[in-house]
Amino acid sequence: MIRIIEAKNEKELGTLAAEQILSLIRRKPDAVLGLATGSSPLSLYAALVEAHKKGEVSFAKVKTVNLDEYVGLAPDHEQSYARFMRDHLFSLVDIDMKNTHLPDGLAADPVAECRRYDAVVDSMGGVDLQVLGIGPDGHIGFNEPADTFTDGTNLAVLADSTIDANARFFASRDEVPTRAFSMGVGQIMKAKEILMVVLGTNKADILEKALFGEVTPHVPASILQKGENVTVYCDPAAASVIRAKHPGAVTLA
Ligand code: GLP
């Protein structure tokens, strides 16, 4: 089942999405969180940091596994996802860094790294809540449109449109890595709860296609239609096409 919740703006989206995570951590202080990067979850992470500062939540026992990491970037590279997580969440809350996991962008043997990461995810005993964004081509993690859905951690080749979209974070397009480690679609779908955050007009069409179109690996996020507990938080711009085509499908926060 998919719930689609429209927030008034990015800040409210972050607050609402964070509330779902806070309520999980209150129920289960050692929850396993699957985390995502990108611009969409920034207000969510800011709201979690805020709640921590106010003494409303402790991450001391929380464990995390991230969706993906660029191949070739060291953990301290400005655009690595390890660095993103440290800058936007891990260094700002009381999480134990030993409980945080990402694929190793510098792994010498990519195939072995995929299997190692599968073992890490399995050792957690299941992801309680997975945070996701959606790429402009409907990708989740770095699982790009393809003829089949991926299952476990895989070495993804970034689509040209993904490189274009992510080039804004790098000095030039040539510097964007062309490959990444990504948790697979099968692995993502095993999470007990899925929380997707979506912002902006440029995601409005693909979001409608993913949530209401055919379930196909050519739109990887369409697999969410098979999820049992999926909540999509969007801003008015991202929700606009769904609101126009499927009146009543969107709940206003
Ligand atoms: C990247 C990430 C995805 C993310 C997507 C959208 O490619 N690998 O996990 O969801 O971009 O990013 P943004 O939120 O910046 O639009």
mmCIF file of C-alpha atoms and ligand atoms in Angstrom:
data_model
loop_
_atom_site.group_PDB
_atom_site.id
_atom_site.type_symbol
_atom_site.label_atom_id
_atom_site.label_comp_id
_atom_site.label_asym_id
_atom_site.label_seq_id
_atom_site.Cartn_x
_atom_site.Cartn_y
_atom_site.Cartn_z
ATOM 1 C CA MET A 1 0.000 0.000 0.000
ATOM 2 C CA ILE A 2 1.260 3.470 -0.896
ATOM 3 C CA ARG A 3 0.339 6.629 0.997
ATOM 4 C CA ILE A 4 1.116 9.883 -0.801
ATOM 5 C CA ILE A 5 1.428 12.878 1.471
ATOM 6 C CA GLU A 6 1.795 16.397 0.154
ATOM 7 C CA ALA A 7 3.646 18.819 2.401
ATOM 8 C CA LYS A 8 3.335 22.586 1.997
ATOM 9 C CA ASN A 9 7.032 22.999 1.359
ATOM 10 C CA GLU A 10 10.431 21.329 1.719
ATOM 11 C CA LYS A 11 10.775 22.166 5.405
ATOM 12 C CA GLU A 12 7.409 20.647 6.296
ATOM 13 C CA LEU A 13 8.257 17.600 4.181
ATOM 14 C CA GLY A 14 11.390 17.116 6.284
ATOM 15 C CA THR A 15 9.484 17.479 9.538
ATOM 16 C CA LEU A 16 6.778 14.985 8.518
ATOM 17 C CA ALA A 17 9.222 12.397 7.179
ATOM 18 C CA ALA A 18 11.421 12.790 10.268
ATOM 19 C CA GLU A 19 8.393 12.186 12.500
ATOM 20 C CA GLN A 20 7.935 8.754 10.903
ATOM 21 C CA ILE A 21 11.573 7.889 11.674
ATOM 22 C CA LEU A 22 11.399 9.315 15.202
ATOM 23 C CA SER A 23 8.330 7.253 15.950
ATOM 24 C CA LEU A 24 10.191 4.118 14.787
ATOM 25 C CA ILE A 25 13.223 4.901 16.972
ATOM 26 C CA ARG A 26 10.933 5.521 19.961
ATOM 27 C CA ARG A 27 9.400 2.064 19.445
ATOM 28 C CA LYS A 28 12.726 0.440 18.603
ATOM 29 C CA PRO A 29 15.829 2.320 19.808
ATOM 30 C CA ASP A 30 18.138 -0.081 17.914
ATOM 31 C CA ALA A 31 16.254 0.294 14.624
ATOM 32 C CA VAL A 32 18.057 -0.390 11.350
ATOM 33 C CA LEU A 33 17.703 2.561 8.984
ATOM 34 C CA GLY A 34 18.421 2.349 5.273
ATOM 35 C CA LEU A 35 19.595 5.804 4.226
ATOM 36 C CA ALA A 36 19.732 7.769 0.988
ATOM 37 C CA THR A 37 21.660 10.782 -0.239
ATOM 38 C CA GLY A 38 20.821 13.493 -2.761
ATOM 39 C CA SER A 39 19.146 16.843 -2.250
ATOM 40 C CA SER A 40 15.664 15.443 -1.521
ATOM 41 C CA PRO A 41 16.359 14.069 1.997
ATOM 42 C CA LEU A 42 18.251 17.158 3.226
ATOM 43 C CA SER A 43 15.304 18.663 5.137
ATOM 44 C CA LEU A 44 14.574 15.237 6.626
ATOM 45 C CA TYR A 45 18.105 14.925 7.982
ATOM 46 C CA ALA A 46 17.984 18.539 9.237
ATOM 47 C CA ALA A 47 14.775 17.730 11.137
ATOM 48 C CA LEU A 48 16.349 14.620 12.692
ATOM 49 C CA VAL A 49 19.369 16.675 13.810
ATOM 50 C CA GLU A 50 17.022 19.299 15.261
ATOM 51 C CA ALA A 51 15.079 16.663 17.194
ATOM 52 C CA HIS A 52 18.345 15.262 18.538
ATOM 53 C CA LYS A 53 19.507 18.733 19.641
ATOM 54 C CA LYS A 54 16.227 19.191 21.510
ATOM 55 C CA GLY A 55 16.854 15.902 23.314
ATOM 56 C CA GLU A 56 13.904 14.188 21.623
ATOM 57 C CA VAL A 57 15.860 11.276 20.157
ATOM 58 C CA SER A 58 19.051 9.324 20.635
ATOM 59 C CA PHE A 59 20.754 7.489 17.786
ATOM 60 C CA ALA A 60 23.148 5.724 20.186
ATOM 61 C CA LYS A 61 21.803 2.287 19.298
ATOM 62 C CA VAL A 62 20.580 2.990 15.764
ATOM 63 C CA LYS A 63 22.281 1.137 12.916
ATOM 64 C CA THR A 64 22.419 2.397 9.350
ATOM 65 C CA VAL A 65 23.115 1.017 5.887
ATOM 66 C CA ASN A 66 23.342 3.426 2.980
ATOM 67 C CA LEU A 67 21.932 2.683 -0.425
ATOM 68 C CA ASP A 68 24.886 3.524 -2.570
ATOM 69 C CA GLU A 69 28.351 4.987 -3.084
ATOM 70 C CA TYR A 70 30.279 6.204 -6.110
ATOM 71 C CA VAL A 71 33.046 3.923 -7.338
ATOM 72 C CA GLY A 72 36.435 5.632 -7.112
ATOM 73 C CA LEU A 73 35.638 8.237 -4.451
ATOM 74 C CA ALA A 74 37.383 8.017 -1.069
ATOM 75 C CA PRO A 75 35.160 8.382 2.015
ATOM 76 C CA ASP A 76 36.506 11.881 2.647
ATOM 77 C CA HIS A 77 35.995 13.066 -0.965
ATOM 78 C CA GLU A 78 33.648 16.068 -0.922
ATOM 79 C CA GLN A 79 31.099 14.327 -3.157
ATOM 80 C CA SER A 80 31.297 10.845 -1.683
ATOM 81 C CA TYR A 81 28.139 9.639 -0.048
ATOM 82 C CA ALA A 82 30.159 8.706 3.069
ATOM 83 C CA ARG A 83 31.070 12.376 3.392
ATOM 84 C CA PHE A 84 27.476 13.475 2.678
ATOM 85 C CA MET A 85 26.196 11.297 5.509
ATOM 86 C CA ARG A 86 28.845 12.531 7.933
ATOM 87 C CA ASP A 87 28.205 16.185 7.060
ATOM 88 C CA HIS A 88 24.404 16.047 7.132
ATOM 89 C CA LEU A 89 23.659 13.519 9.859
ATOM 90 C CA PHE A 90 26.291 11.293 11.458
ATOM 91 C CA SER A 91 28.593 14.010 12.849
ATOM 92 C CA LEU A 92 25.584 15.984 14.122
ATOM 93 C CA VAL A 93 23.918 13.283 16.230
ATOM 94 C CA ASP A 94 25.092 10.735 18.805
ATOM 95 C CA ILE A 95 25.311 7.795 16.405
ATOM 96 C CA ASP A 96 28.179 5.336 16.888
ATOM 97 C CA MET A 97 30.121 5.443 13.592
ATOM 98 C CA LYS A 98 30.781 1.715 13.995
ATOM 99 C CA ASN A 99 27.063 1.195 13.404
ATOM 100 C CA THR A 100 27.050 3.093 10.094
ATOM 101 C CA HIS A 101 27.726 1.322 6.806
ATOM 102 C CA LEU A 102 28.237 2.304 3.193
ATOM 103 C CA PRO A 103 29.751 0.451 0.262
ATOM 104 C CA ASP A 104 33.497 1.156 -0.026
ATOM 105 C CA GLY A 105 34.003 3.308 -3.113
ATOM 106 C CA LEU A 106 37.683 2.403 -3.207
ATOM 107 C CA ALA A 107 37.240 -1.386 -2.969
ATOM 108 C CA ALA A 108 39.839 -3.077 -5.175
ATOM 109 C CA ASP A 109 37.546 -5.953 -6.137
ATOM 110 C CA PRO A 110 34.051 -4.637 -7.018
ATOM 111 C CA VAL A 111 32.443 -8.068 -7.171
ATOM 112 C CA ALA A 112 33.789 -8.961 -3.721
ATOM 113 C CA GLU A 113 32.633 -5.577 -2.425
ATOM 114 C CA CYS A 114 29.060 -6.253 -3.589
ATOM 115 C CA ARG A 115 29.043 -9.603 -1.752
ATOM 116 C CA ARG A 116 30.625 -8.002 1.362
ATOM 117 C CA TYR A 117 27.919 -5.345 1.407
ATOM 118 C CA ASP A 118 25.160 -7.946 0.981
ATOM 119 C CA ALA A 119 26.610 -9.705 4.042
ATOM 120 C CA VAL A 120 26.634 -6.417 5.993
ATOM 121 C CA VAL A 121 22.978 -5.766 5.157
ATOM 122 C CA ASP A 122 22.040 -9.373 6.028
ATOM 123 C CA SER A 123 23.903 -9.172 9.338
ATOM 124 C CA MET A 124 21.569 -6.349 10.411
ATOM 125 C CA GLY A 125 18.659 -8.744 10.445
ATOM 126 C CA GLY A 126 16.577 -6.667 8.055
ATOM 127 C CA VAL A 127 16.123 -2.976 7.393
ATOM 128 C CA ASP A 128 13.283 -1.493 9.471
ATOM 129 C CA LEU A 129 12.855 1.664 7.416
ATOM 130 C CA GLN A 130 14.389 2.541 4.073
ATOM 131 C CA VAL A 131 14.669 6.164 2.944
ATOM 132 C CA LEU A 132 14.574 6.687 -0.830
ATOM 133 C CA GLY A 133 14.703 9.495 -3.341
ATOM 134 C CA ILE A 134 13.838 9.091 -7.000
ATOM 135 C CA GLY A 135 16.112 9.920 -9.927
ATOM 136 C CA PRO A 136 14.793 11.855 -12.935
ATOM 137 C CA ASP A 137 14.693 8.563 -14.896
ATOM 138 C CA GLY A 138 12.902 6.727 -12.084
ATOM 139 C CA HIS A 139 15.995 5.181 -10.528
ATOM 140 C CA ILE A 140 16.158 4.228 -6.868
ATOM 141 C CA GLY A 141 19.562 3.992 -5.252
ATOM 142 C CA PHE A 142 21.576 3.786 -8.459
ATOM 143 C CA ASN A 143 19.374 1.108 -10.004
ATOM 144 C CA GLU A 144 18.879 2.519 -13.468
ATOM 145 C CA PRO A 145 16.148 1.585 -15.993
ATOM 146 C CA ALA A 146 16.915 -1.900 -17.341
ATOM 147 C CA ASP A 147 15.256 -5.056 -18.644
ATOM 148 C CA THR A 148 15.229 -6.750 -15.238
ATOM 149 C CA PHE A 149 15.047 -5.607 -11.620
ATOM 150 C CA THR A 150 18.316 -5.986 -9.704
ATOM 151 C CA ASP A 151 18.301 -8.110 -6.580
ATOM 152 C CA GLY A 152 21.357 -7.683 -4.333
ATOM 153 C CA THR A 153 24.130 -5.088 -4.206
ATOM 154 C CA ASN A 154 25.389 -4.419 -7.702
ATOM 155 C CA LEU A 155 27.909 -2.407 -9.643
ATOM 156 C CA ALA A 156 25.734 0.113 -11.467
ATOM 157 C CA VAL A 157 26.651 1.988 -14.620
ATOM 158 C CA LEU A 158 25.144 5.448 -14.322
ATOM 159 C CA ALA A 159 22.743 6.533 -17.069
ATOM 160 C CA ASP A 160 23.742 9.650 -19.000
ATOM 161 C CA SER A 161 20.737 11.500 -17.527
ATOM 162 C CA THR A 162 21.908 10.576 -14.008
ATOM 163 C CA ILE A 163 25.411 11.865 -14.731
ATOM 164 C CA ASP A 164 23.831 15.067 -16.099
ATOM 165 C CA ALA A 165 21.635 15.425 -12.998
ATOM 166 C CA ASN A 166 24.472 14.801 -10.558
ATOM 167 C CA ALA A 167 27.015 16.973 -12.420
ATOM 168 C CA ARG A 168 25.706 19.985 -10.471
ATOM 169 C CA PHE A 169 27.600 18.736 -7.428
ATOM 170 C CA PHE A 170 30.952 18.395 -9.232
ATOM 171 C CA ALA A 171 33.310 20.989 -10.734
ATOM 172 C CA SER A 172 32.644 19.541 -14.197
ATOM 173 C CA ARG A 173 30.613 16.726 -15.792
ATOM 174 C CA ASP A 174 33.870 14.815 -16.485
ATOM 175 C CA GLU A 175 34.452 14.469 -12.755
ATOM 176 C CA VAL A 176 31.184 12.614 -12.085
ATOM 177 C CA PRO A 177 31.979 8.934 -11.508
ATOM 178 C CA THR A 178 30.350 6.707 -14.127
ATOM 179 C CA ARG A 179 29.872 3.722 -11.842
ATOM 180 C CA ALA A 180 28.514 3.199 -8.350
ATOM 181 C CA PHE A 181 27.784 0.452 -5.882
ATOM 182 C CA SER A 182 24.080 0.232 -5.183
ATOM 183 C CA MET A 183 21.870 -1.907 -3.049
ATOM 184 C CA GLY A 184 19.600 -3.841 -5.373
ATOM 185 C CA VAL A 185 15.880 -3.360 -5.892
ATOM 186 C CA GLY A 186 15.128 -6.744 -4.297
ATOM 187 C CA GLN A 187 17.152 -5.795 -1.231
ATOM 188 C CA ILE A 188 15.470 -2.385 -0.994
ATOM 189 C CA MET A 189 12.005 -3.935 -1.154
ATOM 190 C CA LYS A 190 12.734 -6.190 1.831
ATOM 191 C CA ALA A 191 12.618 -3.183 4.175
ATOM 192 C CA LYS A 192 9.658 -3.259 6.566
ATOM 193 C CA GLU A 193 8.771 0.381 5.844
ATOM 194 C CA ILE A 194 9.761 2.510 2.874
ATOM 195 C CA LEU A 195 9.785 6.304 3.000
ATOM 196 C CA MET A 196 10.334 8.213 -0.217
ATOM 197 C CA VAL A 197 10.983 11.953 -0.386
ATOM 198 C CA VAL A 198 10.367 13.830 -3.637
ATOM 199 C CA LEU A 199 10.811 17.513 -4.441
ATOM 200 C CA GLY A 200 10.304 19.696 -7.468
ATOM 201 C CA THR A 201 8.508 19.950 -10.791
ATOM 202 C CA ASN A 202 11.169 17.948 -12.619
ATOM 203 C CA LYS A 203 10.119 14.858 -10.622
ATOM 204 C CA ALA A 204 6.340 15.310 -11.071
ATOM 205 C CA ASP A 205 5.973 13.238 -14.279
ATOM 206 C CA ILE A 206 8.265 10.390 -13.298
ATOM 207 C CA LEU A 207 6.669 10.151 -9.853
ATOM 208 C CA GLU A 208 3.196 9.738 -11.415
ATOM 209 C CA LYS A 209 4.557 7.160 -13.854
ATOM 210 C CA ALA A 210 6.282 5.243 -11.054
ATOM 211 C CA LEU A 211 3.295 5.174 -8.704
ATOM 212 C CA PHE A 212 0.458 4.755 -11.219
ATOM 213 C CA GLY A 213 2.024 3.355 -14.401
ATOM 214 C CA GLU A 214 3.069 -0.147 -15.303
ATOM 215 C CA VAL A 215 5.356 -1.923 -12.825
ATOM 216 C CA THR A 216 8.466 -2.349 -14.949
ATOM 217 C CA PRO A 217 12.241 -2.401 -14.496
ATOM 218 C CA HIS A 218 12.306 0.395 -17.089
ATOM 219 C CA VAL A 219 10.965 2.592 -14.268
ATOM 220 C CA PRO A 220 12.749 1.059 -11.255
ATOM 221 C CA ALA A 221 10.727 3.044 -8.685
ATOM 222 C CA SER A 222 7.512 1.467 -10.041
ATOM 223 C CA ILE A 223 8.354 -1.569 -7.884
ATOM 224 C CA LEU A 224 7.106 0.496 -4.931
ATOM 225 C CA GLN A 225 3.567 -0.364 -6.073
ATOM 226 C CA LYS A 226 4.280 -3.859 -4.772
ATOM 227 C CA GLY A 227 5.348 -2.549 -1.359
ATOM 228 C CA GLU A 228 3.254 -3.207 1.712
ATOM 229 C CA ASN A 229 4.178 -0.134 3.692
ATOM 230 C CA VAL A 230 5.292 2.733 1.479
ATOM 231 C CA THR A 231 4.879 6.426 2.299
ATOM 232 C CA VAL A 232 5.787 9.054 -0.283
ATOM 233 C CA TYR A 233 6.258 12.605 0.971
ATOM 234 C CA CYS A 234 6.240 15.242 -1.765
ATOM 235 C CA ASP A 235 6.120 18.985 -2.107
ATOM 236 C CA PRO A 236 3.269 20.594 -4.131
ATOM 237 C CA ALA A 237 5.426 20.756 -7.281
ATOM 238 C CA ALA A 238 6.348 17.060 -7.200
ATOM 239 C CA ALA A 239 2.726 16.095 -6.441
ATOM 240 C CA SER A 240 1.247 18.253 -9.214
ATOM 241 C CA VAL A 241 0.857 15.633 -11.975
ATOM 242 C CA ILE A 242 -0.555 13.022 -9.588
ATOM 243 C CA ARG A 243 -3.034 15.545 -8.225
ATOM 244 C CA ALA A 244 -4.170 16.440 -11.750
ATOM 245 C CA LYS A 245 -4.511 12.853 -13.003
ATOM 246 C CA HIS A 246 -5.630 11.026 -9.869
ATOM 247 C CA PRO A 247 -7.828 13.318 -7.786
ATOM 248 C CA GLY A 248 -8.064 12.040 -4.251
ATOM 249 C CA ALA A 249 -4.813 10.051 -4.346
ATOM 250 C CA VAL A 250 -2.856 12.689 -2.464
ATOM 251 C CA THR A 251 -3.383 13.451 1.219
ATOM 252 C CA LEU A 252 -2.624 17.019 2.242
ATOM 253 C CA ALA A 253 -0.554 17.195 5.421
HETATM 254 C C1 GLP B 1 21.211 10.063 -6.923
HETATM 255 C C2 GLP B 1 21.151 9.041 -5.806
HETATM 256 C C3 GLP B 1 19.743 8.621 -5.497
HETATM 257 C C4 GLP B 1 18.864 9.855 -5.362
HETATM 258 C C5 GLP B 1 18.811 10.560 -6.685
HETATM 259 C C6 GLP B 1 17.956 11.821 -6.653
HETATM 260 O O1 GLP B 1 21.431 9.518 -8.178
HETATM 261 N N1 GLP B 1 21.927 7.871 -6.054
HETATM 262 O O2 GLP B 1 19.724 7.845 -4.318
HETATM 263 O O3 GLP B 1 17.583 9.496 -4.953
HETATM 264 O O4 GLP B 1 20.117 10.926 -7.067
HETATM 265 O O5 GLP B 1 18.676 12.878 -6.129
HETATM 266 P P1 GLP B 1 18.085 14.259 -5.711
HETATM 267 O O6 GLP B 1 17.359 14.031 -4.448
HETATM 268 O O7 GLP B 1 19.274 15.169 -5.519
HETATM 269 O O8 GLP B 1 17.200 14.703 -6.831
#
